[in-house]
CSV table of C-alpha atoms in Angstrom, one decimal:
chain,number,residue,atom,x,y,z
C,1,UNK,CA,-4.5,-3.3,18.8
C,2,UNK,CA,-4.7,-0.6,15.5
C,3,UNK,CA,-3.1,-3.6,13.9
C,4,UNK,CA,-5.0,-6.0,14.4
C,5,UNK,CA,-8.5,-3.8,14.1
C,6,UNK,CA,-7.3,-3.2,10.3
C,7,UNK,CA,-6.2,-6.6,9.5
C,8,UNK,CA,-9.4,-8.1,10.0
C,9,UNK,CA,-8.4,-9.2,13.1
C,10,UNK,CA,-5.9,-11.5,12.2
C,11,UNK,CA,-3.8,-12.1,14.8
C,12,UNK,CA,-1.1,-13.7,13.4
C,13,UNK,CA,-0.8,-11.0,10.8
C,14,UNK,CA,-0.8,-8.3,12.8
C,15,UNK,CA,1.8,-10.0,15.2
C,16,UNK,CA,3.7,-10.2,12.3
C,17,UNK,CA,3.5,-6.8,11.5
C,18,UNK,CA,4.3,-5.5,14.5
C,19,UNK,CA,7.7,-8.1,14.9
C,20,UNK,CA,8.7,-6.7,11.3
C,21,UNK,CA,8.3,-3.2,11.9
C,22,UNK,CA,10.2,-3.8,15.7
C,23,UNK,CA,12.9,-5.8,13.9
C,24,UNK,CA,14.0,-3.2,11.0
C,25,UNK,CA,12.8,-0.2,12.6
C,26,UNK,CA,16.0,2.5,13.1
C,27,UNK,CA,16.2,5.0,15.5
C,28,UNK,CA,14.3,8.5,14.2
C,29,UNK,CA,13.0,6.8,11.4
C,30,UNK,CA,9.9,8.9,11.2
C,31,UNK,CA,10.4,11.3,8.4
C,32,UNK,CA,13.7,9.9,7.2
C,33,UNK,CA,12.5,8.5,3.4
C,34,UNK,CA,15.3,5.7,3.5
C,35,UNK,CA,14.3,4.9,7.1
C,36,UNK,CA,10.6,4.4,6.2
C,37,UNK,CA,11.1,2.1,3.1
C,38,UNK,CA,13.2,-0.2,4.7
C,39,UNK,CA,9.8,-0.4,7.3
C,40,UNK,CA,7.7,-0.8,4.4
C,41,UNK,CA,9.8,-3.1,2.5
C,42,UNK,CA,9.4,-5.1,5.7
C,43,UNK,CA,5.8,-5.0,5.8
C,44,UNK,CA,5.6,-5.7,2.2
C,45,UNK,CA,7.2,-9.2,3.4
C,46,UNK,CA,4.8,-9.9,5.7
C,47,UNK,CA,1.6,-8.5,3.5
C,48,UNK,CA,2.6,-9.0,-0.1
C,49,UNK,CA,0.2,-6.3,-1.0
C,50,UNK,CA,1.5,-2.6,-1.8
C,51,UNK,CA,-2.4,-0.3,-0.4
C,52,UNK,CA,-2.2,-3.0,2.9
C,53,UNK,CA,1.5,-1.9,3.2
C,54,UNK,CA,0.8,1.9,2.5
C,55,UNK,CA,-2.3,1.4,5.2
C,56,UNK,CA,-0.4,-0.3,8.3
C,57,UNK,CA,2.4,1.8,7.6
C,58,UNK,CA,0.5,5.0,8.5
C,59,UNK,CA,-1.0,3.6,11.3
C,60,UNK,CA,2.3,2.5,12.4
C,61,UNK,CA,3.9,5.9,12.1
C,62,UNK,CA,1.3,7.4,14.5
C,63,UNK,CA,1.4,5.1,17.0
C,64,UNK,CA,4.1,6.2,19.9
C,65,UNK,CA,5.2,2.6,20.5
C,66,UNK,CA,7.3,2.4,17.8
């Protein structure tokens, strides 16, 4: 749902998002530099815009889910 509230409620996007983060993400990634770009790198993908990327990404990192 953060997703999607700060994508302009794009669904698509943020289902997007969400399945690229899920599909690269590593185990203990948060705090692991390497770990965390591959995520972004990922995002960037999906977003093609670095401040989006730099945005989801730190909502991503709080939530628990991933």
């Amino acid at each position: 749902r953060a997703l999607y509230n700060n994508l302009e409620n794009d669904e698509n996007m943020a289902m997007a998002c969400d399945q690229a983060v899920r599909y690269v993400k590593k185990s203990d990634w948060k705090g692991n530099l390497q770990k965390e770009n591959e995520i972004k790198a990922s995002l960037f993908e999906v977003l093609k815009d670095e401040k989006k990327v730099e945005n989801i990404f730190a909502i991503v990192k709080k939530q628990s889910e991933y």
